[in-house]
Amino acid sequence: GENVEQHPSTLSVQEGDSAVIKCTYSDSASNYFPWYKQELGKRPQLIIDIRSNVGEKKDQRIAVTLNKTAKHFSLHITETQPEDSAVYFCAASKDNQGGKLIFGQGTELSVKP
Amino acid sequence: GAVVSQHPSWVICKSGTSVKIECRSLDFQATTMFWYRQFPKQSLMLMATSNEGSKATYEQGVEKDKFLINHASLTLSTLTVTSAHPEDSSFYICSARADRASFFGQGTRLTVV
């Protein structure tokens, strides 16, 4: 089945710097790749997603890139702020309607003021 | 985004008893819902896919007789943890698909004592 690897497991940056989190997936049939932000004890919140027919997507300070050939995708956060501190999860799915998700291990991002 | 409500938010039960968790889609109909389990500082692991009007589909290694899933209407799926034991203590989260993405309930913290 699908396997998603996420790196790094922890990431600490200074406020204003950029943060990059990378994921690789194993199943070439996967075609939907969302990113979720989860604060302690809370539900995961969808922050951005990308489908396999697109190589890059941007929403304000957040961008995601997808390399289907290499089977990896990355989350880029620019101008980080302390409120960006949370655990970020990537996921992959063969359901491009956004259903069944296989998650990466998570990255704990800490943005220091 | 779409709103998914989960109840209860937390529950403490005695070993050997059963606990029911509800997941509702509040402003849309969901023919399919998903149940995940998350241990502390770990990722979300898909347990099963809940299908309205038919049997749930369980992931490998998940005991279907222990984790009973019922999806009797287009807005409600329930997960019953039967004969709970301390090792079942975890954060259980449901999700539903809407607008080509998955939206999560707030999760249920289950503690079995």
mmCIF file of C-alpha atoms in Angstrom:
data_model
loop_
_atom_site.group_PDB
_atom_site.id
_atom_site.type_symbol
_atom_site.label_atom_id
_atom_site.label_comp_id
_atom_site.label_asym_id
_atom_site.label_seq_id
_atom_site.Cartn_x
_atom_site.Cartn_y
_atom_site.Cartn_z
ATOM 1 C CA GLY A 1 0.000 0.000 0.000
ATOM 2 C CA GLU A 2 0.858 3.668 0.016
ATOM 3 C CA ASN A 3 3.653 4.882 2.284
ATOM 4 C CA VAL A 4 4.388 8.536 2.975
ATOM 5 C CA GLU A 5 7.689 9.683 4.440
ATOM 6 C CA GLN A 6 7.995 13.178 5.902
ATOM 7 C CA HIS A 7 11.090 15.155 6.890
ATOM 8 C CA PRO A 8 12.214 16.744 9.086
ATOM 9 C CA SER A 9 10.436 15.580 12.221
ATOM 10 C CA THR A 10 11.218 18.875 13.965
ATOM 11 C CA LEU A 11 12.044 22.262 12.522
ATOM 12 C CA SER A 12 12.942 25.431 14.353
ATOM 13 C CA VAL A 13 13.163 28.777 12.551
ATOM 14 C CA GLN A 14 13.390 32.424 13.447
ATOM 15 C CA GLU A 15 10.366 34.603 12.859
ATOM 16 C CA GLY A 16 10.459 35.941 9.333
ATOM 17 C CA ASP A 17 12.507 33.066 7.947
ATOM 18 C CA SER A 18 11.172 30.449 5.547
ATOM 19 C CA ALA A 19 10.327 26.862 6.462
ATOM 20 C CA VAL A 20 10.345 23.891 4.101
ATOM 21 C CA ILE A 21 8.903 20.453 4.824
ATOM 22 C CA LYS A 22 9.342 17.578 2.407
ATOM 23 C CA CYS A 23 7.384 14.396 1.765
ATOM 24 C CA THR A 24 7.837 11.419 -0.503
ATOM 25 C CA TYR A 25 5.204 8.881 -1.464
ATOM 26 C CA SER A 26 5.475 5.373 -2.817
ATOM 27 C CA ASP A 27 2.326 4.775 -4.863
ATOM 28 C CA SER A 28 2.472 6.388 -8.290
ATOM 29 C CA ALA A 29 -1.339 6.150 -8.462
ATOM 30 C CA SER A 30 -1.678 8.803 -5.744
ATOM 31 C CA ASN A 31 -3.066 11.977 -7.227
ATOM 32 C CA TYR A 32 -4.083 14.202 -4.329
ATOM 33 C CA PHE A 33 -1.711 15.714 -1.768
ATOM 34 C CA PRO A 34 -3.049 17.855 1.084
ATOM 35 C CA TRP A 35 -1.205 19.523 3.933
ATOM 36 C CA TYR A 36 -2.721 19.854 7.381
ATOM 37 C CA LYS A 37 -1.794 21.970 10.382
ATOM 38 C CA GLN A 38 -2.581 20.536 13.795
ATOM 39 C CA GLU A 39 -2.293 22.429 17.056
ATOM 40 C CA LEU A 40 -2.012 20.473 20.280
ATOM 41 C CA GLY A 41 -5.223 18.626 21.093
ATOM 42 C CA LYS A 42 -7.042 20.107 18.108
ATOM 43 C CA ARG A 43 -8.316 18.779 14.816
ATOM 44 C CA PRO A 44 -6.112 18.883 11.700
ATOM 45 C CA GLN A 45 -6.875 21.932 9.570
ATOM 46 C CA LEU A 46 -6.412 21.843 5.811
ATOM 47 C CA ILE A 47 -4.013 24.604 4.793
ATOM 48 C CA ILE A 48 -3.310 23.810 1.154
ATOM 49 C CA ASP A 49 -3.611 20.930 -1.273
ATOM 50 C CA ILE A 50 -2.428 20.029 -4.737
ATOM 51 C CA ARG A 51 -3.539 17.575 -7.359
ATOM 52 C CA SER A 52 -1.321 15.652 -9.726
ATOM 53 C CA ASN A 53 -2.207 17.742 -12.756
ATOM 54 C CA VAL A 54 -0.506 20.770 -11.184
ATOM 55 C CA GLY A 55 3.157 21.303 -10.307
ATOM 56 C CA GLU A 56 2.829 24.211 -7.908
ATOM 57 C CA LYS A 57 0.156 26.029 -5.944
ATOM 58 C CA LYS A 58 0.410 29.115 -3.792
ATOM 59 C CA ASP A 59 -1.845 30.749 -1.228
ATOM 60 C CA GLN A 60 -0.381 33.886 0.315
ATOM 61 C CA ARG A 61 2.607 32.789 2.440
ATOM 62 C CA ILE A 62 2.091 29.102 1.778
ATOM 63 C CA ALA A 63 3.070 27.180 -1.330
ATOM 64 C CA VAL A 64 3.237 23.529 -2.278
ATOM 65 C CA THR A 65 5.282 21.965 -5.067
ATOM 66 C CA LEU A 66 4.822 18.517 -6.560
ATOM 67 C CA ASN A 67 7.297 16.427 -8.537
ATOM 68 C CA LYS A 68 5.387 13.412 -9.849
ATOM 69 C CA THR A 69 8.430 11.851 -11.462
ATOM 70 C CA ALA A 70 10.362 11.827 -8.228
ATOM 71 C CA LYS A 71 7.214 11.211 -6.178
ATOM 72 C CA HIS A 72 7.821 13.998 -3.737
ATOM 73 C CA PHE A 73 6.080 17.164 -2.680
ATOM 74 C CA SER A 74 7.027 20.014 -0.412
ATOM 75 C CA LEU A 75 5.419 22.686 1.732
ATOM 76 C CA HIS A 76 6.969 26.138 1.774
ATOM 77 C CA ILE A 77 6.040 28.743 4.356
ATOM 78 C CA THR A 78 7.538 32.200 3.900
ATOM 79 C CA GLU A 79 7.765 35.039 6.412
ATOM 80 C CA THR A 80 7.014 32.685 9.270
ATOM 81 C CA GLN A 81 5.187 33.968 12.327
ATOM 82 C CA PRO A 82 4.968 32.541 15.869
ATOM 83 C CA GLU A 83 1.364 31.504 15.187
ATOM 84 C CA ASP A 84 2.649 29.193 12.460
ATOM 85 C CA SER A 85 4.064 26.994 15.236
ATOM 86 C CA ALA A 86 2.240 23.649 15.120
ATOM 87 C CA VAL A 87 2.588 20.132 13.777
ATOM 88 C CA TYR A 88 2.261 19.878 10.008
ATOM 89 C CA PHE A 89 1.222 16.683 8.257
ATOM 90 C CA CYS A 90 1.432 15.843 4.608
ATOM 91 C CA ALA A 91 -0.833 13.192 3.145
ATOM 92 C CA ALA A 92 -1.384 11.335 -0.098
ATOM 93 C CA SER A 93 -4.492 9.851 -1.623
ATOM 94 C CA LYS A 94 -5.541 7.936 -4.711
ATOM 95 C CA ASP A 95 -8.931 9.579 -4.354
ATOM 96 C CA ASN A 96 -8.628 12.962 -6.010
ATOM 97 C CA GLN A 97 -11.889 13.954 -4.378
ATOM 98 C CA GLY A 98 -9.965 14.137 -1.144
ATOM 99 C CA GLY A 99 -11.121 11.041 0.681
ATOM 100 C CA LYS A 100 -8.973 8.288 2.106
ATOM 101 C CA LEU A 101 -5.677 9.807 3.257
ATOM 102 C CA ILE A 102 -2.342 8.245 4.144
ATOM 103 C CA PHE A 103 -0.392 10.613 6.381
ATOM 104 C CA GLY A 104 3.267 11.346 6.836
ATOM 105 C CA GLN A 105 4.808 11.232 10.283
ATOM 106 C CA GLY A 106 4.427 14.946 10.940
ATOM 107 C CA THR A 107 6.793 17.894 11.407
ATOM 108 C CA GLU A 108 6.772 19.937 14.574
ATOM 109 C CA LEU A 109 7.474 23.505 13.488
ATOM 110 C CA SER A 110 8.606 26.033 16.052
ATOM 111 C CA VAL A 111 8.858 29.687 15.058
ATOM 112 C CA LYS A 112 10.870 31.696 17.555
ATOM 113 C CA PRO A 113 10.122 35.405 17.939
ATOM 114 C CA GLY B 1 -14.813 24.745 4.733
ATOM 115 C CA ALA B 2 -17.325 22.082 5.579
ATOM 116 C CA VAL B 3 -18.095 21.452 9.244
ATOM 117 C CA VAL B 4 -17.689 18.064 10.854
ATOM 118 C CA SER B 5 -18.730 17.646 14.469
ATOM 119 C CA GLN B 6 -17.569 14.836 16.729
ATOM 120 C CA HIS B 7 -18.956 13.882 20.113
ATOM 121 C CA PRO B 8 -17.890 13.469 22.825
ATOM 122 C CA SER B 9 -14.666 15.501 22.910
ATOM 123 C CA TRP B 10 -13.293 13.332 25.654
ATOM 124 C CA VAL B 11 -14.391 10.249 27.552
ATOM 125 C CA ILE B 12 -13.017 8.157 30.373
ATOM 126 C CA CYS B 13 -14.271 4.605 30.682
ATOM 127 C CA LYS B 14 -13.514 1.516 32.680
ATOM 128 C CA SER B 15 -11.672 -1.388 31.159
ATOM 129 C CA GLY B 16 -14.084 -3.870 29.609
ATOM 130 C CA THR B 17 -16.828 -1.376 28.808
ATOM 131 C CA SER B 18 -17.845 -0.021 25.400
ATOM 132 C CA VAL B 19 -17.726 3.552 24.178
ATOM 133 C CA LYS B 20 -19.582 5.109 21.258
ATOM 134 C CA ILE B 21 -18.237 8.103 19.348
ATOM 135 C CA GLU B 22 -20.398 10.079 16.931
ATOM 136 C CA CYS B 23 -19.298 11.931 13.826
ATOM 137 C CA ARG B 24 -21.703 14.260 12.076
ATOM 138 C CA SER B 25 -21.481 16.315 8.915
ATOM 139 C CA LEU B 26 -23.351 19.495 9.803
ATOM 140 C CA ASP B 27 -23.862 21.311 6.541
ATOM 141 C CA PHE B 28 -23.450 18.629 3.910
ATOM 142 C CA GLN B 29 -24.208 15.007 3.253
ATOM 143 C CA ALA B 30 -21.408 12.489 3.486
ATOM 144 C CA THR B 31 -21.841 9.083 1.912
ATOM 145 C CA THR B 32 -18.345 8.237 3.061
ATOM 146 C CA MET B 33 -16.587 9.068 6.313
ATOM 147 C CA PHE B 34 -13.216 7.997 7.611
ATOM 148 C CA TRP B 35 -11.992 7.081 11.078
ATOM 149 C CA TYR B 36 -8.438 7.697 12.210
ATOM 150 C CA ARG B 37 -6.545 7.035 15.405
ATOM 151 C CA GLN B 38 -3.713 9.178 16.680
ATOM 152 C CA PHE B 39 -1.408 8.237 19.539
ATOM 153 C CA PRO B 40 0.474 11.013 21.370
ATOM 154 C CA LYS B 41 3.098 12.698 19.196
ATOM 155 C CA GLN B 42 2.326 10.371 16.323
ATOM 156 C CA SER B 43 0.618 10.641 12.991
ATOM 157 C CA LEU B 44 -2.966 9.886 12.044
ATOM 158 C CA MET B 45 -3.500 6.254 11.156
ATOM 159 C CA LEU B 46 -6.489 5.353 9.029
ATOM 160 C CA MET B 47 -8.625 2.735 10.750
ATOM 161 C CA ALA B 48 -11.602 2.317 8.465
ATOM 162 C CA THR B 49 -13.809 3.789 5.785
ATOM 163 C CA SER B 50 -17.432 4.188 6.766
ATOM 164 C CA ASN B 51 -19.941 3.786 3.945
ATOM 165 C CA GLU B 52 -23.537 4.951 4.278
ATOM 166 C CA GLY B 53 -25.898 2.008 4.052
ATOM 167 C CA SER B 54 -23.236 -0.666 3.769
ATOM 168 C CA LYS B 55 -20.442 -2.299 5.713
ATOM 169 C CA ALA B 56 -17.346 -0.400 6.683
ATOM 170 C CA THR B 57 -14.003 -1.196 5.101
ATOM 171 C CA TYR B 58 -11.254 -1.783 7.654
ATOM 172 C CA GLU B 59 -7.535 -1.242 7.194
ATOM 173 C CA GLN B 60 -5.184 -4.132 7.682
ATOM 174 C CA GLY B 61 -4.598 -4.896 11.328
ATOM 175 C CA VAL B 62 -7.754 -3.172 12.604
ATOM 176 C CA GLU B 63 -10.146 -5.538 14.346
ATOM 177 C CA LYS B 64 -13.614 -5.013 12.923
ATOM 178 C CA ASP B 65 -15.266 -6.793 15.840
ATOM 179 C CA LYS B 66 -13.596 -4.453 18.285
ATOM 180 C CA PHE B 67 -14.175 -1.207 16.405
ATOM 181 C CA LEU B 68 -17.781 -1.303 15.251
ATOM 182 C CA ILE B 69 -18.738 1.272 12.668
ATOM 183 C CA ASN B 70 -22.265 2.208 11.708
ATOM 184 C CA HIS B 71 -23.166 4.756 9.035
ATOM 185 C CA ALA B 72 -26.931 4.731 9.113
ATOM 186 C CA SER B 73 -27.576 8.152 7.589
ATOM 187 C CA LEU B 74 -25.948 10.608 5.225
ATOM 188 C CA THR B 75 -24.846 12.814 8.104
ATOM 189 C CA LEU B 76 -23.889 10.413 10.898
ATOM 190 C CA SER B 77 -21.268 7.749 11.403
ATOM 191 C CA THR B 78 -20.561 6.117 14.753
ATOM 192 C CA LEU B 79 -17.531 4.254 16.039
ATOM 193 C CA THR B 80 -18.012 1.938 19.000
ATOM 194 C CA VAL B 81 -14.938 0.710 20.808
ATOM 195 C CA THR B 82 -16.051 -2.561 22.374
ATOM 196 C CA SER B 83 -14.518 -4.119 25.473
ATOM 197 C CA ALA B 84 -12.083 -1.250 25.740
ATOM 198 C CA HIS B 85 -8.667 -1.785 27.281
ATOM 199 C CA PRO B 86 -5.986 0.706 28.338
ATOM 200 C CA GLU B 87 -4.104 0.150 25.069
ATOM 201 C CA ASP B 88 -7.152 1.522 23.227
ATOM 202 C CA SER B 89 -6.584 4.893 24.880
ATOM 203 C CA SER B 90 -5.973 7.310 22.041
ATOM 204 C CA PHE B 91 -7.277 10.298 20.099
ATOM 205 C CA TYR B 92 -9.935 9.161 17.615
ATOM 206 C CA ILE B 93 -10.748 11.521 14.755
ATOM 207 C CA CYS B 94 -13.268 11.235 11.955
ATOM 208 C CA SER B 95 -13.272 12.990 8.633
ATOM 209 C CA ALA B 96 -15.737 13.498 5.817
ATOM 210 C CA ARG B 97 -15.212 14.437 2.231
ATOM 211 C CA ALA B 98 -16.650 17.696 0.903
ATOM 212 C CA ASP B 99 -15.627 20.184 -1.766
ATOM 213 C CA ARG B 100 -12.954 17.750 -2.976
ATOM 214 C CA ALA B 101 -11.149 17.720 0.378
ATOM 215 C CA SER B 102 -11.316 16.002 3.754
ATOM 216 C CA PHE B 103 -12.511 17.893 6.811
ATOM 217 C CA PHE B 104 -11.974 16.595 10.302
ATOM 218 C CA GLY B 105 -14.047 16.451 13.438
ATOM 219 C CA GLN B 106 -12.562 17.854 16.617
ATOM 220 C CA GLY B 107 -11.530 14.435 17.810
ATOM 221 C CA THR B 108 -12.352 12.325 20.860
ATOM 222 C CA ARG B 109 -9.795 11.722 23.569
ATOM 223 C CA LEU B 110 -10.494 8.227 24.931
ATOM 224 C CA THR B 111 -8.900 7.170 28.195
ATOM 225 C CA VAL B 112 -9.495 3.644 29.405
ATOM 226 C CA VAL B 113 -8.743 3.067 33.084
#
